[in-house]
Amino acid sequence: MRSRRGRRRSRYYLWLLLATLILIARTPVAADMARRWLPLVKDGIHDPKSPALRLLQQPGEALSRLPADVAGSQVNWTAALEQGRINPRTNILPETKIRVLDTDILLNLRGGTPIVRFPHRQHTVWLDCGNCHEQLFKSKAGANKFSMQLILQGEQCGVCHGAVAFPLTQCGRCHNTARDKPLPAAAVRGS
Amino acid sequence: MNASWREVAACAALAASVMVLSGGVREARAEYGDVVMNNYSDGAGMRPVVFPHWFHRVRFRCKACHTDLGIKFKAGGNEINMLKIIDGQYCGACHNGSVAWSVENCDLCHSAKPGTPTQLHESTINLLGGPGTSAAVTPAASPMTAKPATGGRK
């Protein structure tokens, strides 16, 4: 068992981390609302001397045409797909079965921050069930123990969010359901 | 958890002063989900590889690669090499001259600054470098890697 002080200290670090995140999230938005993408030559990973830099597409060229967002790649990928602005291929193997599910799960039912409504549909249009079940999450409501601290460390939801999907600084996109109103009836109760 | 929001405000103030003191607020953002792969490239005298998620996800859903092609969610974790690619696995399932341009365009994939470690570039997690996180995934041990890439090579 961990000591009370240890628990308190780890909670302190969690809050500190969250506060920093909120600040990182807020600062660029306040600084400028216009979307700008670094050219490849300045992104810190491409070799300015590489002959490929003349040939590769600049992020701004492709991403500026897609629905806007304020963080991460500055594209709202859910909207891009829903509005038919992009129609990425679902499979490479012809025999693959495309599985999409349309249920929402309510998570964080006991916390202080707003409830997290996890939508299967917006995930399964991109991902297959096997990308999350059964290794990352058990497919049983309430069977997983979620933790914001682990998410911030790149586990659970943080495997994708903050990596390829919208970043963890967008708290309200996950904590999206008010606690003081009646819970959405159609959603399944998780933990 | 039943923490008070006053606690949050205190931490925010603290974090703000830390950031101001260290000049740590980043204005440039490049969180595109670019994966740098350098398990073997530096050791073989090639530039490391940049895989751009933003470019590919306009054309393919995650499941095309992460299910059909079995690519695991871990930068550097699939131990991709040229033999596998030419054999039609990983990048080679598409970069074969039919779905996309073929493997002879070495520079288009091998475009990173020499010495760039394997990583998911500019992810929130890398940016924070918080407890329990590391800036780069340690590459799997390989006979082809002379040493982990850290310094800048000429």
XYZ file of C-alpha atoms in Angstrom:
345
model
C 0.000 0.000 0.000
C 1.187 3.475 -0.829
C 1.508 5.993 1.971
C -0.927 8.844 2.330
C 1.853 11.330 1.684
C 2.938 9.465 -1.465
C -0.594 9.599 -2.741
C -0.882 13.259 -1.969
C 2.389 13.991 -3.689
C 1.433 12.082 -6.823
C -1.860 13.936 -6.864
C 0.068 17.190 -6.611
C 2.141 16.244 -9.649
C -1.012 15.348 -11.555
C -2.470 18.788 -10.933
C 0.790 20.495 -11.801
C 0.925 18.579 -15.059
C -2.683 19.433 -15.857
C -2.143 23.103 -15.119
C 0.873 23.168 -17.396
C -1.146 21.475 -20.109
C -3.935 23.999 -19.841
C -1.390 26.795 -20.150
C 0.255 25.233 -23.176
C -3.207 24.845 -24.653
C -4.245 28.404 -24.020
C -1.111 30.308 -24.950
C -0.918 29.724 -28.707
C -4.650 30.269 -29.103
C -4.447 33.618 -27.431
C -1.330 34.511 -29.398
C -2.880 34.020 -32.806
C -6.053 32.543 -34.156
C -4.739 32.107 -37.696
C -3.597 28.625 -38.575
C 0.055 28.335 -39.481
C 2.082 25.236 -40.221
C 5.830 25.054 -40.020
C 7.435 24.355 -43.386
C 9.242 21.004 -43.458
C 12.614 22.699 -43.553
C 11.952 24.236 -40.119
C 10.077 21.394 -38.420
C 13.136 20.195 -36.566
C 13.274 16.696 -38.018
C 13.781 17.032 -41.772
C 17.316 17.525 -43.015
C 17.384 20.923 -44.768
C 20.067 19.463 -47.050
C 17.911 16.537 -48.180
C 16.973 16.629 -51.874
C 13.514 15.308 -50.842
C 12.485 18.657 -49.377
C 11.731 20.025 -52.841
C 9.452 17.060 -53.557
C 7.573 16.394 -50.329
C 4.226 18.080 -49.707
C 4.183 20.950 -47.181
C 1.699 20.315 -44.315
C 0.105 23.728 -44.786
C -0.718 22.992 -48.390
C -2.793 19.929 -47.530
C -4.080 20.768 -44.059
C -5.228 24.359 -44.662
C -8.015 22.998 -46.872
C -9.485 20.850 -44.081
C -11.876 21.897 -41.241
C -10.042 23.958 -38.649
C -9.054 23.100 -35.130
C -6.872 25.026 -32.680
C -4.424 22.393 -31.528
C -2.285 19.538 -32.723
C -2.370 19.235 -36.498
C -4.948 22.099 -36.423
C -7.395 19.926 -38.340
C -10.693 18.621 -36.984
C -10.380 15.120 -38.430
C -13.821 14.017 -37.233
C -15.400 16.866 -39.193
C -13.155 16.279 -42.210
C -14.473 12.734 -42.463
C -18.106 13.511 -41.604
C -18.295 16.325 -44.141
C -16.805 14.112 -46.814
C -13.809 16.426 -47.270
C -11.604 13.357 -47.204
C -12.492 9.747 -47.900
C -9.509 7.680 -46.816
C -9.393 4.021 -47.829
C -10.574 1.601 -45.146
C -8.521 -1.421 -46.138
C -5.646 -2.784 -48.176
C -6.639 -6.436 -48.022
C -9.794 -7.048 -50.089
C -11.256 -9.563 -47.610
C -11.192 -7.237 -44.568
C -14.584 -6.793 -42.887
C -15.273 -3.146 -42.058
C -16.787 -2.910 -38.580
C -18.404 0.266 -37.244
C -20.222 0.594 -33.917
C -22.478 3.428 -32.757
C -22.651 3.290 -28.962
C -21.391 5.863 -26.478
C -19.919 4.975 -23.092
C -19.945 7.349 -20.105
C -16.663 7.373 -18.220
C -15.400 9.317 -15.223
C -18.835 9.065 -13.577
C -17.366 9.679 -10.117
C -14.850 12.457 -10.823
C -15.016 16.206 -10.275
C -14.455 17.281 -13.876
C -17.200 16.840 -16.487
C -18.134 13.292 -17.542
C -16.269 11.742 -20.467
C -18.608 10.485 -23.172
C -16.597 8.039 -25.277
C -18.100 7.726 -28.778
C -17.596 4.400 -30.600
C -18.754 5.766 -33.942
C -16.171 8.543 -34.347
C -13.510 5.993 -33.430
C -14.624 3.022 -35.509
C -14.864 5.028 -38.726
C -11.068 5.281 -38.391
C -10.131 2.285 -36.281
C -10.983 -1.399 -36.052
C -12.280 -2.984 -32.843
C -9.001 -4.894 -32.558
C -7.010 -1.664 -32.292
C -8.515 -1.174 -28.821
C -10.083 -4.512 -27.753
C -9.106 -6.600 -25.832
C -5.521 -5.491 -25.163
C -5.934 -1.755 -24.584
C -9.511 -1.902 -23.208
C -11.785 -4.803 -22.236
C -15.059 -4.589 -24.200
C -17.256 -4.625 -21.129
C -18.823 -1.504 -19.665
C -17.137 -0.570 -16.394
C -14.456 -3.251 -16.706
C -11.542 -0.865 -17.217
C -9.870 1.303 -14.630
C -9.113 4.628 -16.304
C -6.702 7.184 -14.915
C -5.935 10.690 -16.147
C -2.385 10.256 -14.912
C -1.838 7.200 -17.111
C -3.504 8.970 -20.049
C -1.071 11.856 -19.657
C 1.769 9.357 -19.697
C 0.689 8.078 -23.091
C -1.290 5.033 -21.989
C -5.007 4.198 -22.432
C -6.646 7.051 -24.410
C -3.189 8.686 -24.487
C -1.855 6.008 -26.847
C -3.488 7.980 -29.680
C -4.560 11.303 -28.143
C -1.556 13.551 -27.853
C 0.138 11.350 -30.451
C -1.843 11.165 -33.697
C -5.413 12.102 -32.679
C -6.331 15.479 -31.090
C -4.026 16.336 -28.184
C -4.649 16.056 -24.454
C -4.748 19.821 -24.074
C -8.292 19.766 -25.481
C -9.801 18.720 -22.153
C -13.380 19.609 -23.080
C -13.475 17.357 -26.105
C -13.233 14.298 -23.829
C -14.766 15.862 -20.697
C -17.769 16.765 -22.794
C -20.859 15.985 -20.695
C -22.185 18.110 -17.825
C -22.546 16.407 -14.461
C -25.464 18.468 -13.161
C -27.859 17.604 -16.010
C -29.697 14.308 -16.643
C -27.302 11.805 -18.215
C -27.826 11.036 -21.920
C -30.204 8.061 -21.929
C -28.788 6.360 -24.993
C -25.280 6.089 -23.559
C -23.965 3.033 -21.713
C -22.619 3.628 -18.213
C -18.961 2.692 -17.853
C -16.918 3.492 -14.779
C -11.050 12.290 -6.870
C -12.390 15.255 -4.982
C -9.711 17.891 -5.346
C -10.622 21.559 -5.097
C -10.239 23.944 -7.985
C -8.307 26.305 -5.726
C -5.592 23.665 -5.760
C -5.627 23.815 -9.553
C -5.384 27.591 -9.571
C -2.373 27.457 -7.265
C -0.673 24.960 -9.531
C -1.512 26.986 -12.610
C 0.136 30.043 -11.073
C 3.162 27.974 -10.153
C 3.385 26.405 -13.592
C 3.003 29.829 -15.195
C 5.912 31.262 -13.236
C 8.051 28.221 -14.025
C 7.305 28.636 -17.689
C 7.931 32.369 -17.724
C 11.219 31.914 -15.879
C 12.418 29.251 -18.262
C 10.991 30.955 -21.314
C 9.316 27.640 -21.914
C 6.195 28.691 -23.810
C 6.439 27.311 -27.302
C 4.972 29.313 -30.057
C 5.848 26.999 -32.914
C 3.620 23.961 -33.113
C 4.272 21.019 -35.348
C 2.195 18.284 -33.803
C 1.506 16.338 -36.950
C 2.139 12.821 -35.675
C 5.378 12.431 -37.638
C 7.239 9.257 -36.690
C 11.024 9.261 -36.986
C 12.494 5.774 -37.419
C 16.150 5.357 -36.663
C 16.738 1.860 -35.370
C 19.227 1.123 -38.142
C 19.524 4.096 -40.506
C 22.308 6.023 -38.773
C 24.299 2.838 -38.401
C 23.910 2.155 -42.120
C 24.903 5.684 -43.169
C 21.397 6.582 -44.358
C 19.321 9.539 -43.152
C 16.674 8.360 -40.645
C 13.124 7.849 -41.983
C 10.220 10.263 -41.482
C 6.738 8.734 -41.645
C 4.100 11.514 -41.822
C 0.733 10.468 -40.282
C -1.001 13.652 -41.463
C -0.180 12.851 -45.096
C -1.221 9.203 -44.944
C -4.433 9.636 -42.925
C -5.869 11.853 -45.641
C -5.619 8.750 -47.884
C -5.970 5.798 -45.489
C -7.831 5.164 -42.245
C -5.819 3.968 -39.291
C -7.180 0.437 -39.705
C -5.707 0.035 -43.184
C -2.233 0.088 -41.625
C -2.790 -0.780 -37.980
C -5.089 -3.735 -38.704
C -4.570 -4.984 -42.263
C -0.813 -4.506 -42.193
C -0.486 -5.291 -38.479
C 1.574 -2.200 -37.638
C 1.843 -1.912 -33.841
C 1.249 1.450 -32.104
C 4.881 2.069 -31.179
C 7.407 4.309 -32.879
C 10.314 2.081 -33.824
C 8.531 -0.904 -32.323
C 7.910 -2.762 -35.580
C 11.591 -3.094 -36.430
C 10.959 -2.229 -40.050
C 13.931 -2.713 -42.368
C 14.543 -2.768 -46.126
C 14.336 -6.536 -46.445
C 10.799 -6.540 -45.035
C 9.832 -3.561 -47.204
C 11.055 -5.170 -50.411
C 9.228 -8.322 -49.294
C 5.963 -6.307 -49.341
C 5.521 -5.783 -45.599
C 4.925 -2.459 -43.780
C 5.745 0.471 -46.107
C 6.343 -2.117 -48.816
C 2.667 -3.106 -48.920
C 2.024 0.202 -50.702
C 5.367 1.607 -51.796
C 5.664 -1.036 -54.485
C 4.971 0.974 -57.616
C 1.277 0.101 -57.648
C -0.491 1.665 -54.606
C 2.246 4.314 -54.250
C 5.660 5.110 -55.717
C 8.214 2.380 -55.300
C 11.149 1.721 -53.066
C 13.831 3.206 -55.307
C 12.928 6.745 -54.130
C 15.260 6.386 -51.175
C 15.404 10.098 -50.315
C 11.646 10.542 -50.000
C 11.557 8.221 -46.984
C 15.099 8.753 -45.697
C 14.735 12.516 -45.166
C 15.457 13.223 -41.477
C 18.462 15.003 -40.016
C 21.175 12.451 -39.318
C 21.271 11.625 -35.621
C 17.556 12.244 -34.977
C 16.466 9.547 -32.510
C 13.448 7.276 -33.063
C 10.417 9.161 -31.770
C 6.917 10.407 -32.287
C 7.789 14.013 -33.023
C 6.266 16.803 -30.910
C 3.580 14.725 -29.269
C 2.003 16.258 -26.161
C 3.755 13.578 -24.188
C 7.191 14.314 -25.623
C 6.589 18.023 -25.195
C 5.859 17.700 -21.497
C 8.549 15.174 -20.747
C 6.532 14.532 -17.625
C 7.162 11.804 -15.067
C 7.287 8.346 -16.556
C 7.675 9.580 -20.102
C 10.708 9.587 -22.292
C 11.522 11.849 -25.186
C 12.359 8.929 -27.398
C 11.536 5.281 -27.494
C 14.669 3.259 -26.970
C 15.203 1.299 -30.149
C 15.241 -2.450 -30.018
C 18.711 -3.902 -29.836
C 19.939 -4.811 -33.278
C 23.152 -6.077 -34.759
C 22.979 -3.195 -37.223
C 22.830 -0.443 -34.622
C 26.305 0.521 -33.572
C 25.051 2.775 -30.780
C 21.844 4.548 -29.872
C 21.589 7.709 -31.933
C 21.957 10.752 -29.739
C 24.448 13.273 -31.021
C 24.433 15.074 -34.354
C 26.475 13.284 -37.007
C 28.235 15.199 -39.742
